[in-house]
mmCIF file of C-alpha atoms in Angstrom:
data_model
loop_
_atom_site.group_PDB
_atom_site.id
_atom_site.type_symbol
_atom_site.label_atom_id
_atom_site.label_comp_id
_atom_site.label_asym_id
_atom_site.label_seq_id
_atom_site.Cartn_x
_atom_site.Cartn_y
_atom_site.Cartn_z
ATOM 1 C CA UNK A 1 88.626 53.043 132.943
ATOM 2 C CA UNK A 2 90.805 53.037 129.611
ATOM 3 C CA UNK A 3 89.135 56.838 128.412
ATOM 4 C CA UNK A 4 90.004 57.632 131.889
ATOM 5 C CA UNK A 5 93.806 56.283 131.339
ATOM 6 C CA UNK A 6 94.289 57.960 128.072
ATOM 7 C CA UNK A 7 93.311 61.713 128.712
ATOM 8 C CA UNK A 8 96.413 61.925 130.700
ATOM 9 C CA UNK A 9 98.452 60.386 128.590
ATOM 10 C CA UNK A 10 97.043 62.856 125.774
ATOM 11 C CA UNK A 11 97.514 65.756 128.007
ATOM 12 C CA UNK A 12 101.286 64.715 128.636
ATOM 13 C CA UNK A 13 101.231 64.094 124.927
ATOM 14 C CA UNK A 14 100.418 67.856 124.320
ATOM 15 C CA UNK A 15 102.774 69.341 127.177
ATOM 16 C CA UNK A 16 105.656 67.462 125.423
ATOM 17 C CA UNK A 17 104.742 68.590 121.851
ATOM 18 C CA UNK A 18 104.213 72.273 123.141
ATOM 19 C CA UNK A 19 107.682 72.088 125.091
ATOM 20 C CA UNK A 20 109.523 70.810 122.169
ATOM 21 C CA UNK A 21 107.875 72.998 119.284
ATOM 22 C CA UNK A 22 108.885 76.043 122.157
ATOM 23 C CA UNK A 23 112.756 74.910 122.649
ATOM 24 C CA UNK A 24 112.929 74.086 118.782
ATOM 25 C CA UNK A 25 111.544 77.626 118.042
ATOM 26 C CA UNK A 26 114.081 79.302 120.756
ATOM 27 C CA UNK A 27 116.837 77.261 118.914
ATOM 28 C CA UNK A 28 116.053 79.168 115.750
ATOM 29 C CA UNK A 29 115.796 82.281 117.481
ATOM 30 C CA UNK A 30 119.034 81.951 118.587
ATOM 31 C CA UNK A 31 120.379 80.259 115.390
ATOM 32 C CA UNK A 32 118.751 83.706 113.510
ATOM 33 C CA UNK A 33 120.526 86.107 116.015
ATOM 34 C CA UNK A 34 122.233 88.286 114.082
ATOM 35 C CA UNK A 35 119.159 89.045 111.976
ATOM 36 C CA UNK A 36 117.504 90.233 115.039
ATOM 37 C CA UNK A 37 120.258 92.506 116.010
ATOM 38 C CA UNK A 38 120.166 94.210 112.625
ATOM 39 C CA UNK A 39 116.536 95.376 114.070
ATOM 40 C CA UNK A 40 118.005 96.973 116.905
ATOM 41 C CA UNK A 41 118.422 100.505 115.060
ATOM 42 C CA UNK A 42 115.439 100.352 113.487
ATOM 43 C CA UNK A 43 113.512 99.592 116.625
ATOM 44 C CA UNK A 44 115.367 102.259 118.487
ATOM 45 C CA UNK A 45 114.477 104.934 115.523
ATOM 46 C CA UNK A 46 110.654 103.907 116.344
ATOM 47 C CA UNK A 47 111.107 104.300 120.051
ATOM 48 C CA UNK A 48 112.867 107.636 119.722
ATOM 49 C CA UNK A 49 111.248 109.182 117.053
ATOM 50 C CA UNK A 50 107.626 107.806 117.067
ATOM 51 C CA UNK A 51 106.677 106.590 120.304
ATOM 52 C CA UNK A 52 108.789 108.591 122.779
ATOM 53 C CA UNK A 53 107.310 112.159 121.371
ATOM 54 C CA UNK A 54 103.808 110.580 122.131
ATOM 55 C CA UNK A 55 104.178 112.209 125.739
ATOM 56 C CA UNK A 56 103.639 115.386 123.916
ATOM 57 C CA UNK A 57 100.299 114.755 122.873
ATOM 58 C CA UNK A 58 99.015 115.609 126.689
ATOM 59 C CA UNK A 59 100.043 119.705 125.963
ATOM 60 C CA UNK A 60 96.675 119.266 123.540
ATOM 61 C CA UNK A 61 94.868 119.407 126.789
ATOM 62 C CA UNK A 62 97.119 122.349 128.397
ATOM 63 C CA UNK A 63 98.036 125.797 127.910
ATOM 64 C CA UNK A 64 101.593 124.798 127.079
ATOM 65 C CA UNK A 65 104.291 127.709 127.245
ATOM 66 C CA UNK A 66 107.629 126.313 126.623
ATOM 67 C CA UNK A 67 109.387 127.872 129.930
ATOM 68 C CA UNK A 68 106.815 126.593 132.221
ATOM 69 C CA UNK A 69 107.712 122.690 130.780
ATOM 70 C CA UNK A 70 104.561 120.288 130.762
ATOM 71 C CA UNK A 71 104.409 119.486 133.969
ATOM 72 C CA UNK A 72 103.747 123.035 135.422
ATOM 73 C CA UNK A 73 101.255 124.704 132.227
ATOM 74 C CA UNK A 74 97.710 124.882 133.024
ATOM 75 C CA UNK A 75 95.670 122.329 132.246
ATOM 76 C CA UNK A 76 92.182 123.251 130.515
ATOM 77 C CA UNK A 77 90.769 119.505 129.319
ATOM 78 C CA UNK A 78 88.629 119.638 125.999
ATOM 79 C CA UNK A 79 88.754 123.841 125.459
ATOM 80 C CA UNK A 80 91.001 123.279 122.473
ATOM 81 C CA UNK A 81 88.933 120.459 120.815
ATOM 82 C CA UNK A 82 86.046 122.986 121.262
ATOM 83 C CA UNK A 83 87.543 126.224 119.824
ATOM 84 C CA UNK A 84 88.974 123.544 117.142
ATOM 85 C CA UNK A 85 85.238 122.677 116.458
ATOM 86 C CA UNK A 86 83.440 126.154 116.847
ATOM 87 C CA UNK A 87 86.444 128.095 115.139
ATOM 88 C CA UNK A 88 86.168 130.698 112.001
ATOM 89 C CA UNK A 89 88.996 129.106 109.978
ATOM 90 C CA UNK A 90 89.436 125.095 111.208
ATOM 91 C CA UNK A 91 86.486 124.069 108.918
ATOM 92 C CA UNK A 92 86.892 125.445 105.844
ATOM 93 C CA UNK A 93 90.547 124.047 106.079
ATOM 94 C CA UNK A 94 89.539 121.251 107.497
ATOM 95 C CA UNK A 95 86.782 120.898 103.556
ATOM 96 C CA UNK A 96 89.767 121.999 101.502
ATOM 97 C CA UNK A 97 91.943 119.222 102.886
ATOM 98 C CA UNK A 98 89.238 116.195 102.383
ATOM 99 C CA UNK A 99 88.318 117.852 98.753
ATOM 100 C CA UNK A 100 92.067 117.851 97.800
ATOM 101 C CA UNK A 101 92.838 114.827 98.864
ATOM 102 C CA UNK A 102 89.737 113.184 97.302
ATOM 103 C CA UNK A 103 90.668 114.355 93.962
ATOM 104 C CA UNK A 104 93.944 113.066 94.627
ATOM 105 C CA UNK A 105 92.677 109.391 95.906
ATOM 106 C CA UNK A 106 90.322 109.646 92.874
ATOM 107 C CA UNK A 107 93.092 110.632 90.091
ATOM 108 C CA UNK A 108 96.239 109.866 91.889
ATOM 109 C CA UNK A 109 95.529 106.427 92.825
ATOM 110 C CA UNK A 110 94.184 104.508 89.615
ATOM 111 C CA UNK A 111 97.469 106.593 87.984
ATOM 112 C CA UNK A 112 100.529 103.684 89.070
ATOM 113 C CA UNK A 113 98.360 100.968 88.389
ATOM 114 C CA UNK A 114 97.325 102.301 84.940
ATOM 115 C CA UNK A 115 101.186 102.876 84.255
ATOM 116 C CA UNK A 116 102.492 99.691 85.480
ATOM 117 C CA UNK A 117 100.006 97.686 83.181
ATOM 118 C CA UNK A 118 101.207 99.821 80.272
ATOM 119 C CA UNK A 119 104.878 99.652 81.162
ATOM 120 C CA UNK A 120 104.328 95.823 81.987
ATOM 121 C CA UNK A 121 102.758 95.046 78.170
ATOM 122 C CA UNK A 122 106.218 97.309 76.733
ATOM 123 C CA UNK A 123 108.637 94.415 74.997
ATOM 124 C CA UNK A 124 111.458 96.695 74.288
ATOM 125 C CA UNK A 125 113.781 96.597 77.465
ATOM 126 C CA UNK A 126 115.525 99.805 76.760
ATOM 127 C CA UNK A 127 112.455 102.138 76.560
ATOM 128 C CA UNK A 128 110.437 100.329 79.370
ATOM 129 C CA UNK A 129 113.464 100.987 81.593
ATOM 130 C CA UNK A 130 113.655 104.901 79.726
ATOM 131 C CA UNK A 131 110.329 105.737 80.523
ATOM 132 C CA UNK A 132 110.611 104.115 83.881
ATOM 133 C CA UNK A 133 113.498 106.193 84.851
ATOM 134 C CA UNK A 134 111.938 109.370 83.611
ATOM 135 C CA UNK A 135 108.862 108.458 85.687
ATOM 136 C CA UNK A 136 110.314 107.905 88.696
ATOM 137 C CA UNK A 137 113.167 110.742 88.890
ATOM 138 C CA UNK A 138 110.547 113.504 90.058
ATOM 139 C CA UNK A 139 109.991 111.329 93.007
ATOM 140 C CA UNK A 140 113.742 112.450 94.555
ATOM 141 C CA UNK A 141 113.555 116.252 93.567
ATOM 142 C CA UNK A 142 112.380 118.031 97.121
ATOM 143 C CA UNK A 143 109.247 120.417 96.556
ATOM 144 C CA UNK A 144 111.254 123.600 96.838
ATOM 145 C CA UNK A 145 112.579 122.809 94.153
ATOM 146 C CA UNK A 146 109.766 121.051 92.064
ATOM 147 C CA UNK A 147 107.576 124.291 93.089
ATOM 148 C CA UNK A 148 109.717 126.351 91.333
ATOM 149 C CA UNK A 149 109.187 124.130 88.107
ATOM 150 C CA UNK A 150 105.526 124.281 88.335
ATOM 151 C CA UNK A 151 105.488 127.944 88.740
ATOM 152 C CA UNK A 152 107.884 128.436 86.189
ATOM 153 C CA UNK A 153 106.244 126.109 83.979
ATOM 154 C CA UNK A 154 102.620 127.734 84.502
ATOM 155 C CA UNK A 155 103.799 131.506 84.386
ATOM 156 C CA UNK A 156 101.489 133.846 82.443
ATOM 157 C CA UNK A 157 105.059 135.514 81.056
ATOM 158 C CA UNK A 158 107.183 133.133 79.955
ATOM 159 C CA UNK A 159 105.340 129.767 80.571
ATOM 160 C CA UNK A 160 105.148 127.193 77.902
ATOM 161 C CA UNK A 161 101.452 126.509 78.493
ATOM 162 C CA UNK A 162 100.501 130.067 78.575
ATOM 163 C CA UNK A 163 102.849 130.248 75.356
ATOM 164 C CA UNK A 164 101.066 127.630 73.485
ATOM 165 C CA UNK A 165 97.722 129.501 74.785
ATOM 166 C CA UNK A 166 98.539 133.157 73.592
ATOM 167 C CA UNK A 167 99.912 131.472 70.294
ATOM 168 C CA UNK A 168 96.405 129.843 69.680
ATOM 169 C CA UNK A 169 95.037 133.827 70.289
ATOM 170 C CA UNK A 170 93.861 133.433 73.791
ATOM 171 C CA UNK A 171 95.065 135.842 76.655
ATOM 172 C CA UNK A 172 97.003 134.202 79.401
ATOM 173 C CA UNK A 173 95.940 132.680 82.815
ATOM 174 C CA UNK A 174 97.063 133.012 86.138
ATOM 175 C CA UNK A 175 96.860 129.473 87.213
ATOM 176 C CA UNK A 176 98.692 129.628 90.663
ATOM 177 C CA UNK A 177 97.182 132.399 91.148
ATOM 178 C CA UNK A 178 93.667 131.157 89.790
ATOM 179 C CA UNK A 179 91.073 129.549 92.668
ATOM 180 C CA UNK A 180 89.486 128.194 89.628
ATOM 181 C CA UNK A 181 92.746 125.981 88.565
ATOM 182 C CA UNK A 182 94.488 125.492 91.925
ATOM 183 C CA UNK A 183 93.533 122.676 92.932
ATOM 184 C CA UNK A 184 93.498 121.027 89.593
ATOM 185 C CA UNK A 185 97.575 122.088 89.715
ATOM 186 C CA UNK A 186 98.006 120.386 93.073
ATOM 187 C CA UNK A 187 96.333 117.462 92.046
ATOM 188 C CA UNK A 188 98.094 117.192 88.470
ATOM 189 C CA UNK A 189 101.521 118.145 89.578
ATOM 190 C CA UNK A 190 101.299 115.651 92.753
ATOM 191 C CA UNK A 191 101.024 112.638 90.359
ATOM 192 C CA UNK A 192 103.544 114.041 88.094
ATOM 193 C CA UNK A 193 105.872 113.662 90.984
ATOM 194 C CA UNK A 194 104.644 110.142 92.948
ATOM 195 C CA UNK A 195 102.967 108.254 89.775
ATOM 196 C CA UNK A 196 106.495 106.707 88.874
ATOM 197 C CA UNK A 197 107.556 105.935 92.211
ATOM 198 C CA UNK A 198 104.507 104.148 93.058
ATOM 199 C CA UNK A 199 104.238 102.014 89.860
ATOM 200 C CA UNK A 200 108.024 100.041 91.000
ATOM 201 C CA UNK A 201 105.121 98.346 94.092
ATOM 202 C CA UNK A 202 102.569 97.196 91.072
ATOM 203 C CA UNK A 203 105.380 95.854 88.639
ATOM 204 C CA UNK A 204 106.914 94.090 91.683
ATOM 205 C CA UNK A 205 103.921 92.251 92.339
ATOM 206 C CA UNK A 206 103.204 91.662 88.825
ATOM 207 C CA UNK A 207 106.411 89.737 88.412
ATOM 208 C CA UNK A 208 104.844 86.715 90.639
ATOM 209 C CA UNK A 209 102.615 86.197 88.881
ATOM 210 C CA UNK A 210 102.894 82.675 87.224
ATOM 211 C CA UNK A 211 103.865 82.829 83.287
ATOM 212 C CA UNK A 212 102.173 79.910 82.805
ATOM 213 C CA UNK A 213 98.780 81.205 83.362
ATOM 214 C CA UNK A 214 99.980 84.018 79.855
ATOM 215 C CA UNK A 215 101.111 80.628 78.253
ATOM 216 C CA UNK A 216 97.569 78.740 79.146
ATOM 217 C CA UNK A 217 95.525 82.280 78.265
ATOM 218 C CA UNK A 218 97.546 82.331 74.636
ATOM 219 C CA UNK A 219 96.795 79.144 73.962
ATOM 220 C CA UNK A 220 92.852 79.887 74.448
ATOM 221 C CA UNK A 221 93.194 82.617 71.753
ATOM 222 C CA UNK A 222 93.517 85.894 74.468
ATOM 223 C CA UNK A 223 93.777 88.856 73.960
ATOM 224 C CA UNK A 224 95.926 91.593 75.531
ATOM 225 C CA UNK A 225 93.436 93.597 77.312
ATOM 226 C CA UNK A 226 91.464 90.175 78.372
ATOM 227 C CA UNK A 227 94.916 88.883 79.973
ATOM 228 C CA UNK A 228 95.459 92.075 81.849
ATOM 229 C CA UNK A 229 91.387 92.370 83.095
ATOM 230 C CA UNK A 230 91.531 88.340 84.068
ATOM 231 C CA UNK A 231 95.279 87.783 85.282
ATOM 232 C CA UNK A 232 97.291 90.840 86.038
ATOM 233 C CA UNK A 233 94.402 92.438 87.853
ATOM 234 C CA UNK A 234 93.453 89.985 89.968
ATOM 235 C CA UNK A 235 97.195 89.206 90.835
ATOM 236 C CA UNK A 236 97.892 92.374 92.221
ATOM 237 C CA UNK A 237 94.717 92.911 93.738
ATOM 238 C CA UNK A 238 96.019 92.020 97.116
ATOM 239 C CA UNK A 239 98.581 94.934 96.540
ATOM 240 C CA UNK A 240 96.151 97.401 94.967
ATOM 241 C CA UNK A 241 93.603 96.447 97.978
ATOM 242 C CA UNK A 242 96.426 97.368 100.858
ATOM 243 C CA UNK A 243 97.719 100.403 98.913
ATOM 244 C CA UNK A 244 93.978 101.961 98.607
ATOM 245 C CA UNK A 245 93.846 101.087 102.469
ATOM 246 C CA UNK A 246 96.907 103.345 103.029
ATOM 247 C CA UNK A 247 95.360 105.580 100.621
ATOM 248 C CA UNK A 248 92.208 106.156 102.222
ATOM 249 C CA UNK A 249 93.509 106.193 105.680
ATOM 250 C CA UNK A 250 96.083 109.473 104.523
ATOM 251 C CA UNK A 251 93.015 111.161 103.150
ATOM 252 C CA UNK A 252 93.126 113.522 106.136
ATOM 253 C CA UNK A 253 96.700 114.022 105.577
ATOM 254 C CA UNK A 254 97.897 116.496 102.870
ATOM 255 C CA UNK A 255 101.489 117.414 101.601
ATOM 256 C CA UNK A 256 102.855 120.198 103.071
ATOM 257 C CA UNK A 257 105.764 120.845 101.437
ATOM 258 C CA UNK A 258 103.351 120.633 98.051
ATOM 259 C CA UNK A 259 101.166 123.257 99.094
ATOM 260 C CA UNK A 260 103.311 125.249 101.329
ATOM 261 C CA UNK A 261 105.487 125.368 98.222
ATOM 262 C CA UNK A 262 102.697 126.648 95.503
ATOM 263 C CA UNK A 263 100.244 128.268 98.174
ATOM 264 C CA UNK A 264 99.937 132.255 98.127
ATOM 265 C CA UNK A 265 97.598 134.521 99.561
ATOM 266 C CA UNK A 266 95.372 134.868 96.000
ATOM 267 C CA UNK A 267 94.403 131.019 96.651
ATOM 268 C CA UNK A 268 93.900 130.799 100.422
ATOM 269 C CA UNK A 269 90.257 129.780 100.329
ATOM 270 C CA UNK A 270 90.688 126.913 98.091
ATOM 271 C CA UNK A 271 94.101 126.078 98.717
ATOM 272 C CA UNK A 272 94.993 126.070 102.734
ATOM 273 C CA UNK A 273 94.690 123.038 104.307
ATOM 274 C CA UNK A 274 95.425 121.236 107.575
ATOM 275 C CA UNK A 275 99.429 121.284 107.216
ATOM 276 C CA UNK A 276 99.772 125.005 106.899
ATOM 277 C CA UNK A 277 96.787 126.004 109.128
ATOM 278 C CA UNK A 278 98.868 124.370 111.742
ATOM 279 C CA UNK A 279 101.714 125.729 110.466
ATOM 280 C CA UNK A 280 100.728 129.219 110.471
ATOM 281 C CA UNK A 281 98.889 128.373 114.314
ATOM 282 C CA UNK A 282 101.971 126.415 116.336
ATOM 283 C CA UNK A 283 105.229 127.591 114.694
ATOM 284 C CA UNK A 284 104.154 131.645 113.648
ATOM 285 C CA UNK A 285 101.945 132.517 115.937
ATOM 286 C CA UNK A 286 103.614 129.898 118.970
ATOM 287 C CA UNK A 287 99.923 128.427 119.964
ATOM 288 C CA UNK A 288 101.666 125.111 120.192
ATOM 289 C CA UNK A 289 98.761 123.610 122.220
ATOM 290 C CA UNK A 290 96.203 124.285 119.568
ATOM 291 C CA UNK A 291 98.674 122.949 117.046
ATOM 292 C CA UNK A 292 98.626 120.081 118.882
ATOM 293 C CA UNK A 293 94.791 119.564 119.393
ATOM 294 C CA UNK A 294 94.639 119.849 115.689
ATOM 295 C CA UNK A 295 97.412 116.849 114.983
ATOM 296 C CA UNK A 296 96.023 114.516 117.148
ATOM 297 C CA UNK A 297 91.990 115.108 115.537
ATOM 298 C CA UNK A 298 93.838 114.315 112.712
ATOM 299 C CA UNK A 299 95.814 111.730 113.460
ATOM 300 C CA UNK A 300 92.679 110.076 115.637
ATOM 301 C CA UNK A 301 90.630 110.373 112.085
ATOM 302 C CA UNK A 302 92.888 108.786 109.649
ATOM 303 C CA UNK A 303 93.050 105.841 112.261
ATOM 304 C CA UNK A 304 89.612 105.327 112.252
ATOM 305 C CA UNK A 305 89.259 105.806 108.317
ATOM 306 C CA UNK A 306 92.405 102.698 108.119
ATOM 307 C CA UNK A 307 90.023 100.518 110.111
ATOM 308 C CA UNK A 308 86.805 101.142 108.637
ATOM 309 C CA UNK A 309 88.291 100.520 105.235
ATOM 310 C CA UNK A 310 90.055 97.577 106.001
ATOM 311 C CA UNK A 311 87.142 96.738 107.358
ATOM 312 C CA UNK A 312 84.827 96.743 103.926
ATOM 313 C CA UNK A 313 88.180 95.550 101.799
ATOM 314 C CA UNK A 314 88.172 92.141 104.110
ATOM 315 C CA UNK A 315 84.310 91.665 103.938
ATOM 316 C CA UNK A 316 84.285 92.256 100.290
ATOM 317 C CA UNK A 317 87.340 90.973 98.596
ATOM 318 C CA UNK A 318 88.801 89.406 101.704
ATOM 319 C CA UNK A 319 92.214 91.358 101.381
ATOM 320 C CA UNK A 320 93.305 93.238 104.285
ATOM 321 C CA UNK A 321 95.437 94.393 106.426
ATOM 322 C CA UNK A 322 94.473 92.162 109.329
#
């Protein structure tokens, strides 16, 4: 009879302690108002720009023309996915993209976090912040622009490498022009531009990381390079894990203005990749339903590759995104 008396009295228990933790977290909603009104434009750029231009993805299954609308073009199901597939050109755009951006995630990547360990180990303020500033100014210089560098940079006329290289007695080379050396450019002048940028991420989470475990590691008679391998790396590993998650998941995507920039017609075969094929498709030739078909394979694969790494990160280091 008294277990029978107290499971109501528990259950009422409960209700009240839900209803109360519910009111007292409305009364901080409310208290916190403002701050959720400052996330009104920001939530409206997502709806308008992200979310509401979803509806378009349906003219991947039509034979859109732009002055019958979507709601009177033809609709043909999966015949784009399977010219996509069966195609002369998708594929080997399809293998420069993954081989670029490999050799990106492979050199590109490790490239921050090897700067922000050397820039976090620099004791003079002035040229830590120098070399910081130098590092990271490429980062808001367009492509156009940075293009023009590279090319400049690389001619086989009036380059400084190909200066330095007929000075030594060797004849010149065509690198943008080179398949040989493309790819190698896009990859090296890629982290010239993002490798700054990225490190500010590392050497923010470096600064929480407690002094006192430096002060305790000095004290045991630590080296530099031991500190960094058995308290700075495992301090930002979180970071590092969530940024390789990102990284891997954009492996499909490439940077068009990079390549659209530096590409010409000597380097097609190495150097045209999913950005420009559906460039060249949806904008010159108007095939805007193929263009389409070919955003949203993409799209649909670098969602899959986010989960499946975060996926392995969480079951072996148990950082993740979820």
């Amino acid at each position: 009879m008294e277990t029978d008396a107290v499971a109501p009295t528990a259950k009422l228990n409960n209700r009240l302690q839900h209803k109360t933790n519910k009111e007292s977290a409305t009364n901080l909603y409310w208290k916190q108002k403002y701050f959720f009104f400052m996330l009104i434009p920001v939530i409206a750029y997502y709806l308008i720009f992200h979310y509401a231009p979803l509806y378009g993805i349906v003219i991947a299954f039509q034979n859109y023309y732009p002055l019958k609308g979507v709601a009177e073009s033809e609709w043909v199901g999966l015949d784009h996915f399977r010219e996509l597939f069966t195609g002369l050109y998708f594929l080997p755009v399809l293998k420069n993209t993954l081989i670029i951006s490999t050799y990106k995630l492979i050199f590109g990547f490790p490239a921050p976090i090897i700067l922000c360990l050397i820039l976090n180990e620099v004791r003079i303020v002035i040229f830590k912040k120098a070399v910081q500033t130098i590092t990271y100014l490429p980062h808001f210089i367009s492509w156009v622009i940075l293009g023009g560098i590279v090319i400049e940079f690389l001619s086989p006329t009036r380059g400084l490498i190909n200066a330095i290289i007929m000075g030594l007695g060797y004849k010149s080379i065509f690198f943008v022009t080179s398949e040989a050396w493309f790819r190698t450019i896009l990859v090296l002048s890629s982290i010239w531009k993002e490798v700054g940028w990225s490190t500010i991420i590392y050497l923010a989470a470096i600064t929480s990381v407690d002094p006192e475990l430096y002060d305790a590691a000095d004290m045991d008679g630590a080296g530099r390079l031991r500190k960094i391998w058995n308290i700075t790396m495992p301090s930002i590993m979180p970071v590092v894990t969530i940024m390789f998650i990102f990284a891997v998941g954009g492996i499909i995507n490439d940077d068009f203005d990079q390549v659209y920039n530096l590409l010409n017609a000597s380097v097609l075969s190495v150097g045209d990749v999913i950005s420009t094929y559906t460039y060249q498709v949806g904008l010159v030739k108007g095939d805007y339903s193929f263009a389409t078909t070919v955003g949203l394979f993409k799209n649909i694969i670098a969602f899959l590759l986010i989960l499946l790494t975060n996926y392995v990160a969480k079951k072996t280091n148990d950082y993740s995104l979820w």
